[in-house]
Coordinates of C-alpha atoms (C1' of nucleotides) in Angstrom, one line a residue:
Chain A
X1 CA -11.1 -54.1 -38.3
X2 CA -14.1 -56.1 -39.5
X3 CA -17.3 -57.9 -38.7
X4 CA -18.7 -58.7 -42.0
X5 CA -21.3 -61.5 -41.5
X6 CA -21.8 -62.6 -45.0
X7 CA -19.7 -64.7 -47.1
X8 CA -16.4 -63.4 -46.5
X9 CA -13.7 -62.8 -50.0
X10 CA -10.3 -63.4 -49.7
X11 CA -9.6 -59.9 -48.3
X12 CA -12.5 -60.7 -45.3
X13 CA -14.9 -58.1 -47.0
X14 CA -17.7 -59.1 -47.9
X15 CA -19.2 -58.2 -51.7
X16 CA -22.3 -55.7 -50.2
X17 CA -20.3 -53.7 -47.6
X18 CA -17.6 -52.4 -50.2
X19 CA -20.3 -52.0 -53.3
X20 CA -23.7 -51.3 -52.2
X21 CA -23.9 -50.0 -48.1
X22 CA -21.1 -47.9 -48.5
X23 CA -22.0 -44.4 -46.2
X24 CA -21.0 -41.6 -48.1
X25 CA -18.1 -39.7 -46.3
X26 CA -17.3 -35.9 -46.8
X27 CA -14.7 -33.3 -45.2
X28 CA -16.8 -30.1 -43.5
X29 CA -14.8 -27.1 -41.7
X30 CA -16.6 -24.5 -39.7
X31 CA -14.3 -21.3 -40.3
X32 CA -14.6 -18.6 -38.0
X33 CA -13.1 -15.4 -38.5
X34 CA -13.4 -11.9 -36.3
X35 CA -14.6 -8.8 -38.3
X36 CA -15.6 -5.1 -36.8
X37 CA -14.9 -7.2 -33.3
X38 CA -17.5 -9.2 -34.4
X39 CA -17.0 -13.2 -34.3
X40 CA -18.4 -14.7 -38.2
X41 CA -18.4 -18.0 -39.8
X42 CA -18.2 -18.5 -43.9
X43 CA -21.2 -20.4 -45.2
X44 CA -21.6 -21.2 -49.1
X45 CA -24.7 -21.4 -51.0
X46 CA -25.8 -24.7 -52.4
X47 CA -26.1 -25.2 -55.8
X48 CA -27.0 -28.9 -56.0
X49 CA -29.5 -31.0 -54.4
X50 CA -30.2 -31.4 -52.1
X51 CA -31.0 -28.0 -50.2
X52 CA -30.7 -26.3 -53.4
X53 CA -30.2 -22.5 -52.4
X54 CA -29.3 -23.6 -48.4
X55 CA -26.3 -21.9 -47.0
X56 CA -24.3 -24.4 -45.7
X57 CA -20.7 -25.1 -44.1
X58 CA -17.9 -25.4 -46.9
X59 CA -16.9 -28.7 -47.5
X60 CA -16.8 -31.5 -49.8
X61 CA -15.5 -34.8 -50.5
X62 CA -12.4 -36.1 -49.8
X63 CA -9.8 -36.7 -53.1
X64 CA -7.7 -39.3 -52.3
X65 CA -5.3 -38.2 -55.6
X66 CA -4.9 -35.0 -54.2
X67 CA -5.4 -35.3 -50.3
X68 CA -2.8 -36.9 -48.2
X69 CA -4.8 -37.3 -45.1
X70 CA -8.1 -35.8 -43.8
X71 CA -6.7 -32.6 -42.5
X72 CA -4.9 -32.0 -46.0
X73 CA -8.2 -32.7 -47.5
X74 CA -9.7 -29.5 -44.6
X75 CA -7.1 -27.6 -45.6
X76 CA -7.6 -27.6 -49.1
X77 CA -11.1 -27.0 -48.9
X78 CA -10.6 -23.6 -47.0
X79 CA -7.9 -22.6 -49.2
X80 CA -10.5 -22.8 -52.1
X81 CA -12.8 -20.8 -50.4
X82 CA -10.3 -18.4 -48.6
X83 CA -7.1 -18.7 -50.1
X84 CA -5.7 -18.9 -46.8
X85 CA -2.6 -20.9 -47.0
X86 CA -2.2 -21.5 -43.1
X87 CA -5.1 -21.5 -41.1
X88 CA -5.4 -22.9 -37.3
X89 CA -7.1 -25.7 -38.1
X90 CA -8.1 -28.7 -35.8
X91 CA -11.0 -31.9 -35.8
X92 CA -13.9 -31.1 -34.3
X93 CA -16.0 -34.2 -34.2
X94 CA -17.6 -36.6 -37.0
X95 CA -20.9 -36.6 -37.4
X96 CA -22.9 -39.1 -39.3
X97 CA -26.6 -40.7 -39.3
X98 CA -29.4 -42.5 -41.8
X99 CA -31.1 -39.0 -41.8
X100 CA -28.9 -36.3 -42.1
X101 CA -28.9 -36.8 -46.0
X102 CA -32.1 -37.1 -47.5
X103 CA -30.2 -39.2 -49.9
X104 CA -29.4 -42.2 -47.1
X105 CA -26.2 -42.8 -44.6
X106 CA -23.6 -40.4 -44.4
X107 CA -21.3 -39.3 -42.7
X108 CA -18.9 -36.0 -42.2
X109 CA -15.6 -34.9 -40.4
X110 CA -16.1 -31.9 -39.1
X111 CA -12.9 -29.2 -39.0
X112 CA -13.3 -25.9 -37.1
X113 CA -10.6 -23.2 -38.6
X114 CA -9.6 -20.1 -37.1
X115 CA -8.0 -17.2 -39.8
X116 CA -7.5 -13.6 -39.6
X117 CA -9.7 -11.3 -41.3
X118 CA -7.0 -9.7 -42.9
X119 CA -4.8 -10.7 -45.9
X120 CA -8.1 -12.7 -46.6
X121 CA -9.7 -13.0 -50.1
X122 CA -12.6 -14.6 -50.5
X123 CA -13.5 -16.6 -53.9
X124 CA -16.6 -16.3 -55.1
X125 CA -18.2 -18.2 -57.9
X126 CA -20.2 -16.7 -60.8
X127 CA -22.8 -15.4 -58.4
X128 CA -21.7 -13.1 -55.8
X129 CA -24.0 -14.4 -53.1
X130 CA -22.7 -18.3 -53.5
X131 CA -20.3 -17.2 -50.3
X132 CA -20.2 -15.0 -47.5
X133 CA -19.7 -14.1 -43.8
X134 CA -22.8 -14.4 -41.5
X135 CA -22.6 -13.1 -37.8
X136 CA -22.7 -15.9 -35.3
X137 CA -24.2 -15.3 -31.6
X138 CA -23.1 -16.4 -28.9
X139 CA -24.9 -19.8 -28.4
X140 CA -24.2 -20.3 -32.2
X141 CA -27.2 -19.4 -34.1
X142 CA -27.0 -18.0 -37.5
X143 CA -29.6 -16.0 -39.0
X144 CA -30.2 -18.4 -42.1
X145 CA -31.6 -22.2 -42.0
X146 CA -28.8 -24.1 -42.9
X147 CA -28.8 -27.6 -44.8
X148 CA -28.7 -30.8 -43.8
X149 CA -27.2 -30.8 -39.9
X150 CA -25.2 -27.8 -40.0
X151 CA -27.0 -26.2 -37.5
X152 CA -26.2 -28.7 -34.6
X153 CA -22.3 -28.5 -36.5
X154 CA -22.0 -25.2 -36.0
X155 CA -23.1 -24.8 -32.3
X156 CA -21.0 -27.7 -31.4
X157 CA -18.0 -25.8 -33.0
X158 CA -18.8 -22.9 -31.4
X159 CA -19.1 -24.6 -28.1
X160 CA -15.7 -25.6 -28.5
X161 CA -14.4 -22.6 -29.5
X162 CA -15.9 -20.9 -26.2
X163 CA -14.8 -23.8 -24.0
X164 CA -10.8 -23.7 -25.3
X165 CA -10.4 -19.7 -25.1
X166 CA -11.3 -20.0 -21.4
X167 CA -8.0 -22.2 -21.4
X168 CA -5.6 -21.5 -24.3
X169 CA -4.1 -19.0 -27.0
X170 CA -6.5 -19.9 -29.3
X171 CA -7.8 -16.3 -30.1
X172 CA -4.6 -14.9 -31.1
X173 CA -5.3 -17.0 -34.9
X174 CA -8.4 -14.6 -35.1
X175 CA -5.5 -11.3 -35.2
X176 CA -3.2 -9.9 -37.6
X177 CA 0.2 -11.2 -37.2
X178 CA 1.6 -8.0 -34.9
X179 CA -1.1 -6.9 -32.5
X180 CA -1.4 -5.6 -28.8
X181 CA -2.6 -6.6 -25.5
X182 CA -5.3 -5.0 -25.3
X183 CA -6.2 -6.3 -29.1
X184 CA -5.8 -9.5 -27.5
X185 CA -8.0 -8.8 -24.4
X186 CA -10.7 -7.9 -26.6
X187 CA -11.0 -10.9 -28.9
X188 CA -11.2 -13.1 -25.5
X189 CA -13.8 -10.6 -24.0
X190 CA -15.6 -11.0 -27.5
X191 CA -15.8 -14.8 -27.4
X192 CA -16.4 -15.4 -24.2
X193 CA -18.8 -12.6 -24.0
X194 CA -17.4 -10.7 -20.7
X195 CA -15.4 -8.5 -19.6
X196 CA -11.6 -9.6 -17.7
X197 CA -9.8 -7.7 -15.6
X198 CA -6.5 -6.2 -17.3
X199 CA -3.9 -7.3 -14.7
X200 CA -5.1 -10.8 -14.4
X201 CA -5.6 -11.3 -18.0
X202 CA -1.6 -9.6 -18.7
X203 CA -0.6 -12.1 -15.8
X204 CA -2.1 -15.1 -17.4
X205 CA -0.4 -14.0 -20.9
X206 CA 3.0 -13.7 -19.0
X207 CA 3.0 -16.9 -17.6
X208 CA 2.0 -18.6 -20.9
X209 CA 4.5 -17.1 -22.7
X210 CA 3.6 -17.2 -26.1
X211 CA 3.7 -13.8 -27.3
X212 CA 6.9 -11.4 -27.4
X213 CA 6.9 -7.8 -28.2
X214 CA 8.4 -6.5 -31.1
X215 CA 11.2 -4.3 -30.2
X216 CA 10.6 -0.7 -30.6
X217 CA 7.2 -1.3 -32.4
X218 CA 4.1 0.2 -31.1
X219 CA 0.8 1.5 -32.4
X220 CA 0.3 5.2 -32.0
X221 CA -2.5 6.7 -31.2
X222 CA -4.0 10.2 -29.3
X223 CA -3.0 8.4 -26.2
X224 CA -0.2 6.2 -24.9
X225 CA 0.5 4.0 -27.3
X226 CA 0.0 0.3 -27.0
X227 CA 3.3 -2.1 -27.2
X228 CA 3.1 -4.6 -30.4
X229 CA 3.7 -8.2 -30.0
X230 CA 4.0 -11.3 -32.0
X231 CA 3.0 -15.2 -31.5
X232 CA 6.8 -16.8 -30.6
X233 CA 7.9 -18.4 -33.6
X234 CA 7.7 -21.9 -33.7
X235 CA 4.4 -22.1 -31.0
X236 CA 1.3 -23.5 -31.8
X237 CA -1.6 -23.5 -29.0
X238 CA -0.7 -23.1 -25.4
X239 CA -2.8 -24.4 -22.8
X240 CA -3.1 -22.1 -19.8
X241 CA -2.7 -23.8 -16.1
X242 CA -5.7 -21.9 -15.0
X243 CA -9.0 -20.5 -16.5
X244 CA -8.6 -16.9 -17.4
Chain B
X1 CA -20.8 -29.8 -49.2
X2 CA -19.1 -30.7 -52.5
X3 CA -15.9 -29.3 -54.1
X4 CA -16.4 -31.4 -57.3
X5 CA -14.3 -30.7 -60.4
X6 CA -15.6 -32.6 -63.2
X7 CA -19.0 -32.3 -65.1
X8 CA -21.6 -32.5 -62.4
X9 CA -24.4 -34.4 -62.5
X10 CA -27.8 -32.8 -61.5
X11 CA -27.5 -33.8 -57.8
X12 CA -23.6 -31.8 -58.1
X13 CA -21.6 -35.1 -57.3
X14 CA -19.8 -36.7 -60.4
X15 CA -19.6 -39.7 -61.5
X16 CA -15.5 -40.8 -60.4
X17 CA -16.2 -39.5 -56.9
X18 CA -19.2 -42.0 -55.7
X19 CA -18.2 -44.7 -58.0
X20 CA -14.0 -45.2 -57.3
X21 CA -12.8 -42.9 -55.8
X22 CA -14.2 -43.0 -52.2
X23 CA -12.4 -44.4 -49.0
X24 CA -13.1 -46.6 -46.9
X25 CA -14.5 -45.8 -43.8
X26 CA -14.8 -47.8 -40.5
X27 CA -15.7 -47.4 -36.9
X28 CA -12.8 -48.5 -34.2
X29 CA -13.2 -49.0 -30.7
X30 CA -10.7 -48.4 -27.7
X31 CA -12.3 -50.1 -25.2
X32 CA -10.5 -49.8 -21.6
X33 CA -11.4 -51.7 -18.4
X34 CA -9.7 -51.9 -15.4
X35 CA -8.6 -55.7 -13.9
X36 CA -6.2 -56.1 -10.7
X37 CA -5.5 -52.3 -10.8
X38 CA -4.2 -52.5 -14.3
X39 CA -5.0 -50.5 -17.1
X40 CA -5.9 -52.8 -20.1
X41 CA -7.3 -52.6 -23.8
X42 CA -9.3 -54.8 -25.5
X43 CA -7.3 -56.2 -28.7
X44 CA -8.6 -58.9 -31.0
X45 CA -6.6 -60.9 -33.5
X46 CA -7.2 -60.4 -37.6
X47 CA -8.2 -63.5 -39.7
X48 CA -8.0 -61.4 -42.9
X49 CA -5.8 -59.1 -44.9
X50 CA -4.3 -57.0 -44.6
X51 CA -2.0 -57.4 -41.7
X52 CA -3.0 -61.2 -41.0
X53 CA -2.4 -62.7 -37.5
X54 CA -2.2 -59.2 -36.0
X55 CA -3.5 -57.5 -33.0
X56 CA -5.8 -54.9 -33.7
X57 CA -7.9 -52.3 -32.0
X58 CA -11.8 -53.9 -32.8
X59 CA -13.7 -52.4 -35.6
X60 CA -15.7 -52.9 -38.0
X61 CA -17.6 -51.5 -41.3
X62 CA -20.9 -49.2 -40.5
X63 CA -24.5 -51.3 -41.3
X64 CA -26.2 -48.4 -42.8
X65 CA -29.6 -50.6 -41.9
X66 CA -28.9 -51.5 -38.3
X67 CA -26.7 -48.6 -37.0
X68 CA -28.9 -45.4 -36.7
X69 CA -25.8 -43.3 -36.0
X70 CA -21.9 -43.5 -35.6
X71 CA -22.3 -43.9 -31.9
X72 CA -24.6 -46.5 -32.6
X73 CA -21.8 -48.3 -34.8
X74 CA -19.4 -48.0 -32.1
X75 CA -21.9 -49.1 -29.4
X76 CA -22.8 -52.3 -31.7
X77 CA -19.1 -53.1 -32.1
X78 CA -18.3 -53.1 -28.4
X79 CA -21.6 -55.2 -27.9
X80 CA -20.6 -57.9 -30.0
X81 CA -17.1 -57.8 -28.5
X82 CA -18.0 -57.7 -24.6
X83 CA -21.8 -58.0 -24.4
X84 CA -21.8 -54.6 -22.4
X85 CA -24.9 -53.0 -23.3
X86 CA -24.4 -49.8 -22.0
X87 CA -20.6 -48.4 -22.0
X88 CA -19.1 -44.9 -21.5
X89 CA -18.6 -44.6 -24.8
X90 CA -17.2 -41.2 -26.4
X91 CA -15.8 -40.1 -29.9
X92 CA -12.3 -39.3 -29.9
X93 CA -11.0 -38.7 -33.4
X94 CA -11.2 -39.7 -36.9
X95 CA -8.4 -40.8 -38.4
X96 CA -7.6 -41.0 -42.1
X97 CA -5.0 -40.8 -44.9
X98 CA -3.7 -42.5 -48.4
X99 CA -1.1 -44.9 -46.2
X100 CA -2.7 -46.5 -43.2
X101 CA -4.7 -49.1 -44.8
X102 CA -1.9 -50.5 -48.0
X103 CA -5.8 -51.6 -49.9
X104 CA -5.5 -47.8 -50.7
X105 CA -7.1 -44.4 -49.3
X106 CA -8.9 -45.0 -45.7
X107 CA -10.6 -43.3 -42.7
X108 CA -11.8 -44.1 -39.5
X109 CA -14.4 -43.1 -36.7
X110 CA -12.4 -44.0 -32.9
X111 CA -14.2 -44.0 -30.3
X112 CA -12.8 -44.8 -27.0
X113 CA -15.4 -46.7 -24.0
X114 CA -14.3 -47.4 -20.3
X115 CA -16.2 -50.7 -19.0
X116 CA -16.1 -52.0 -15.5
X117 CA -14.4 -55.4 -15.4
X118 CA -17.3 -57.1 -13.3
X119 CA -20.2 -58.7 -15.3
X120 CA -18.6 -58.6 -18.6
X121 CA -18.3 -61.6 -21.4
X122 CA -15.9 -61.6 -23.7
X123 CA -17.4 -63.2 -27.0
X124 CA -14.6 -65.7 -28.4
X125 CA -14.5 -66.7 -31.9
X126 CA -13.6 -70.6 -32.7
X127 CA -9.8 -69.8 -31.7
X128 CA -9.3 -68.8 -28.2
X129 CA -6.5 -66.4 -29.3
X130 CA -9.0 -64.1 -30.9
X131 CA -9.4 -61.5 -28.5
X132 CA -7.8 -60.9 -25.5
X133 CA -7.1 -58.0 -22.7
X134 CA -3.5 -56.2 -22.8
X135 CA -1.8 -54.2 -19.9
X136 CA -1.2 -50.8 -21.7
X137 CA 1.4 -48.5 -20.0
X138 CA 1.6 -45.1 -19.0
X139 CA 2.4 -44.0 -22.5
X140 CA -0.4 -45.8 -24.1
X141 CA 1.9 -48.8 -25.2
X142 CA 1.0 -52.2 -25.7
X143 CA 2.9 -55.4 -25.7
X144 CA 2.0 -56.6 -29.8
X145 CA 2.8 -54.4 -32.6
X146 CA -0.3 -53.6 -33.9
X147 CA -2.1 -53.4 -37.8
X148 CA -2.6 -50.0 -39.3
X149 CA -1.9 -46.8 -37.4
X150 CA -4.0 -48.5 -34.1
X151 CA -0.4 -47.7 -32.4
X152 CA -0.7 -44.0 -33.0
X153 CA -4.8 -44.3 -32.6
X154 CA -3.9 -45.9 -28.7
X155 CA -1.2 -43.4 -27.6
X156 CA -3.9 -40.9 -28.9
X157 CA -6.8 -42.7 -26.6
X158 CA -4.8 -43.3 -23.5
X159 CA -3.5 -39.7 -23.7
X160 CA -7.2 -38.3 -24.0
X161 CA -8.1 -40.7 -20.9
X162 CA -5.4 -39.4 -18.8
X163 CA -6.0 -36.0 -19.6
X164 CA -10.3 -36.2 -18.7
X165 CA -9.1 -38.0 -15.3
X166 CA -7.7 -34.5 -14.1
X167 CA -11.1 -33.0 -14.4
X168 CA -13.8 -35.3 -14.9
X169 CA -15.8 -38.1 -13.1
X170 CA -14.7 -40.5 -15.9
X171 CA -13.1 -43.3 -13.4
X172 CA -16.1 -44.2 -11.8
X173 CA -17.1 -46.1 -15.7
X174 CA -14.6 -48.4 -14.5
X175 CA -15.7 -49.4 -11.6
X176 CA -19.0 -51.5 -10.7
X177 CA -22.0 -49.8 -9.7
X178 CA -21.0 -49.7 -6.0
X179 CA -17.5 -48.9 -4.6
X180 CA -16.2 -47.0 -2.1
X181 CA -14.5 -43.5 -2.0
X182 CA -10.8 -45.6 -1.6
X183 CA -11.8 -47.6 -4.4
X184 CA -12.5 -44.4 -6.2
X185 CA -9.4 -42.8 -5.4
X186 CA -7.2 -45.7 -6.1
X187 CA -8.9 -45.5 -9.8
X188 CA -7.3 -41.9 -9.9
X189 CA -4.2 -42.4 -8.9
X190 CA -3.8 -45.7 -10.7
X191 CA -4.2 -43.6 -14.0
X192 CA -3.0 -40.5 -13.7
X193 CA 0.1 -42.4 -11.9
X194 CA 1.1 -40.5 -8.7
X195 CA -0.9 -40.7 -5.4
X196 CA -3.8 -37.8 -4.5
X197 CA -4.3 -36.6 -1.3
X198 CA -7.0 -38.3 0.7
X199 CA -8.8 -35.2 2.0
X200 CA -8.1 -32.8 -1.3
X201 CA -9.7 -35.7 -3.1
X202 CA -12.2 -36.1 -1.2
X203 CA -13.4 -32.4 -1.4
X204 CA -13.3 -32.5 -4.9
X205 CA -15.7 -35.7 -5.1
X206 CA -18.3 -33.6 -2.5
X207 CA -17.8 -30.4 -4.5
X208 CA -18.2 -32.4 -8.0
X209 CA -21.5 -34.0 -6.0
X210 CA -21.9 -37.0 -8.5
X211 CA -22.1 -39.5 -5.9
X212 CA -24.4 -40.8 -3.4
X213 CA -23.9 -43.2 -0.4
X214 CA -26.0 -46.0 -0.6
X215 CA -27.1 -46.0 3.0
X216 CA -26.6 -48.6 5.4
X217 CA -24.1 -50.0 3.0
X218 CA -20.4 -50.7 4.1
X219 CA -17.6 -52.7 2.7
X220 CA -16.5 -54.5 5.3
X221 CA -13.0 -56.0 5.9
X222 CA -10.7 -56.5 9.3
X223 CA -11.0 -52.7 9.8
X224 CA -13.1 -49.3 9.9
X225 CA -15.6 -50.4 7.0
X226 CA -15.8 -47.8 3.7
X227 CA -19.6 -46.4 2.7
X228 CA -20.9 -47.5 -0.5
X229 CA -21.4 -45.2 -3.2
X230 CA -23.1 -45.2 -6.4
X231 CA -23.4 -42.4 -9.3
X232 CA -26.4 -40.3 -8.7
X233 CA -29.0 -41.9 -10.7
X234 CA -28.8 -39.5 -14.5
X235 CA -26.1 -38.2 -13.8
X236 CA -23.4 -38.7 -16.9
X237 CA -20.1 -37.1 -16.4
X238 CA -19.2 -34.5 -14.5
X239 CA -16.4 -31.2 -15.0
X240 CA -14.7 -30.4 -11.9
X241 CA -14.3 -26.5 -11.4
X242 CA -10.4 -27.2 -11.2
X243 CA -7.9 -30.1 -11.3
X244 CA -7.3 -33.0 -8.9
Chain C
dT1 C1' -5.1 -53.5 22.7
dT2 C1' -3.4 -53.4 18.4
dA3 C1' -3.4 -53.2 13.5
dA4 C1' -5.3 -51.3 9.6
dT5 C1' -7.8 -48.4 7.0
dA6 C1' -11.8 -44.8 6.9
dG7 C1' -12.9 -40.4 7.4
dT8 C1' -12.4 -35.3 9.3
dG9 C1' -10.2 -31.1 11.0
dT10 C1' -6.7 -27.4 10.9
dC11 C1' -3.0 -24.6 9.6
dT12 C1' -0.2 -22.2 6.3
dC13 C1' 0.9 -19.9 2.4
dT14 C1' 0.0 -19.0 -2.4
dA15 C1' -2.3 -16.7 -5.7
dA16 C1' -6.8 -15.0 -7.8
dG17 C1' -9.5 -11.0 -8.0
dA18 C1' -10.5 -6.4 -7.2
dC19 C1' -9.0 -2.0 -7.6
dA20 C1' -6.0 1.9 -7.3
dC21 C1' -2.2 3.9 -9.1
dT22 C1' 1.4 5.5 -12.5
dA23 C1' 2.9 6.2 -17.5
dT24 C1' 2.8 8.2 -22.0
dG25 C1' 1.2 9.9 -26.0
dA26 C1' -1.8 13.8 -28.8
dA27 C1' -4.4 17.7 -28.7
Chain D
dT1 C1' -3.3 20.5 -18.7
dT2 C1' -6.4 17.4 -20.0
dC3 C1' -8.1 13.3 -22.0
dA4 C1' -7.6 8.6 -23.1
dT5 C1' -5.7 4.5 -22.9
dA6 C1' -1.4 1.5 -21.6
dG7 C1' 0.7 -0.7 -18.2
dT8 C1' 2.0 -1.9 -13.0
dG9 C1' 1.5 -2.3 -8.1
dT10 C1' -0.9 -3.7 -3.8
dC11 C1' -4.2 -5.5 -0.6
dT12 C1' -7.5 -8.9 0.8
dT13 C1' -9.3 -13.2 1.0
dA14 C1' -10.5 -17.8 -0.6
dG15 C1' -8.8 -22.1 -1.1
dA16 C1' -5.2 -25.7 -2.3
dG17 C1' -1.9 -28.6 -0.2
dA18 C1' 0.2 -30.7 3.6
dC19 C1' -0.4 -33.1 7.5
dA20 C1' -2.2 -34.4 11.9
dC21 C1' -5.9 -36.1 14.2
dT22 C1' -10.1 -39.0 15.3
dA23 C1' -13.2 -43.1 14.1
dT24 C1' -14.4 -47.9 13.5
dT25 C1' -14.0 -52.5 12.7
dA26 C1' -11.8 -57.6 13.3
dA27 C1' -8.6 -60.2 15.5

DNA sequence: TTAATAGTGTCTCTAAGACACTATGAA
DNA sequence: TTCATAGTGTCTTAGAGACACTATTAA
């Protein structure tokens, strides 16, 4: 667990490595969210130094009083920021370096979140720009500079986020809790930016299985109206045999 | 990038958080090779506390002045441990919570590298016992119990391994620069544990393209020699279109 | 010639993809 | 009846999987 090369104390640290060269560690989480079909991430302005006035990913350090592990320590920071209680959440990757802090070594666990737009509050500060939703393309640019590596975060998040709805249920976190098919068509068309052909994509969702319709429950509209459905309870991701 | 609570200072962190409050954070390694078939792990012994005398995945504290990155961490680790200079090495999780490590609040960057078994050194402290290569089975278990959560960290590595196998060119890390097609294909079915067929597999390695005979070159033996392959010269890993 | 393994060819049958068709509501 | 979208059926064709066949060496 250790390779100290200095005098080693009792414990096998050594006195520098725990006091001095410590890397500073903090907890980031890329959280998407799908608004006017439209795929967004939530970016916070930076008070502090450094990149005063930067949009940035949320995040912050972990508190070992309050946070139980690292993805309690995700979760809380989204909650603060969204007050969503139950997000999909999952690691993306760590990232850390000698430069991406002007202040010297740190490092950052990376979270990517997926929530529904609805039933979503956002908590702003005193100024009403410290927080908002910024339209991500497809190759995950944002239309600010963001601080320290956040750009290279965010495209590797998005990456992901492309990669696993070619292969999984992902994109039903991005809905409303009842929603159709063709709802759910959409959202995958969004993300992966093209379109799928309806009775492969309601195959792929039959042989899955993670969705049921809600008895009786459709939306209306001036046409036939679309069957509702609901994630099974009890499922979390399912990973598809085949690409859709 | 901060959440912080109490009275800021100007650069936004306070005082608690940088001065007691922050975990530890390390780098560990799961370093696989291949030996006689056999899927092993590289495990070395702890000297200090806590859990003295125990096997442990190798790790070690990030040297903000020598390692540039975390990769670089992990790469220095497995040097020191193997004298491989060049490993497929890859981030697989990080790991972290109040209970792992009993000295308090602790995280870690894993990393998981495949070596081929073939020119490789394994640097001994003053007692032979100190690191040593251990079968690991199907289910990513290991004969010793081992320190911290490196059990969980294992299952986690061996499952990720398995998993790439189905649609990746990972194996060939395991093998020395030139092998043959059956020597490939053994690799495959040694991991994922059933047997492939020869002619499916072998129209996935020509589809997949990452290999190139070395011409002239045969393995010979009392039967129809096997070409000699190698990787084609930049090529890192390769996605198949489907499984094997 | 035989034993043993390397390497290729072929056949069948499933299922992916394309696309046409039917269903159901409001206006 | 028409318009618009929901939802299902069918046909064609590529390719996965199974398996048989040929090739090449040493003994």
């Amino acid at each position: 667990m250790r390779t100290g090369r200095r005098p080693a104390k009792r414990d096998g640290t050594t006195r520098d490595e725990l006091t001095f060269a410590r890397p500073l560690v903090t907890v980031d989480v890329v959280i998407f969210t799908l608004r006017d079909g439209r795929l967004e991430v939530l970016l916070v302005r930076r008070g502090g130094e450094p990149f005063t006035g930067c949009w940035a990913l949320p995040g912050g350090y972990i508190h070992p009083t309050e946070d139980a592990d690292l993805d309690a320590a995700a979760r809380r920071i989204l909650f603060e920021k969204t007050g969503v209680e139950s997000p999909y959440l999952e690691q993306l990757q760590g990232f850390g370096n000698a430069v991406r802090d002007p202040r010297g070594w740190t490092a950052t666990f990376v979270y990517f979140a997926l929530i529904a737009s609805d039933a979503l509050a956002l908590k702003r500060g005193a100024n009403a720009d410290e927080i908002a939703w910024w339209g991500v393309s497809e190759q995950g640019m944002v239309e600010p500079q963001l601080a320290f590596d956040h750009t290279v975060i965010l495209r590797r998040a998005v990456a992901r986020l492309r990669a696993k709805v070619e292969y999984t249920s992902l994109p039903v976190h991005l809905l409303p809790a009842k929603f159709t098919l063709p709802d759910l068509q959409k959202v995958y068309e969004q993300i992966l930016g093209h379109l799928i052909d309806k009775s492969a994509f309601r195959k792929r969702m039959a042989e899955a299985d993670f969705v049921e319709p809600l008895p009786g429950e459709r939306r209306p509209a001036s046409n036939r109206p679309a069957q509702l459905y609901r994630v099974k309870p009890g499922l979390s991701t399912v990973f598809f045999d085949r690409t859709i």
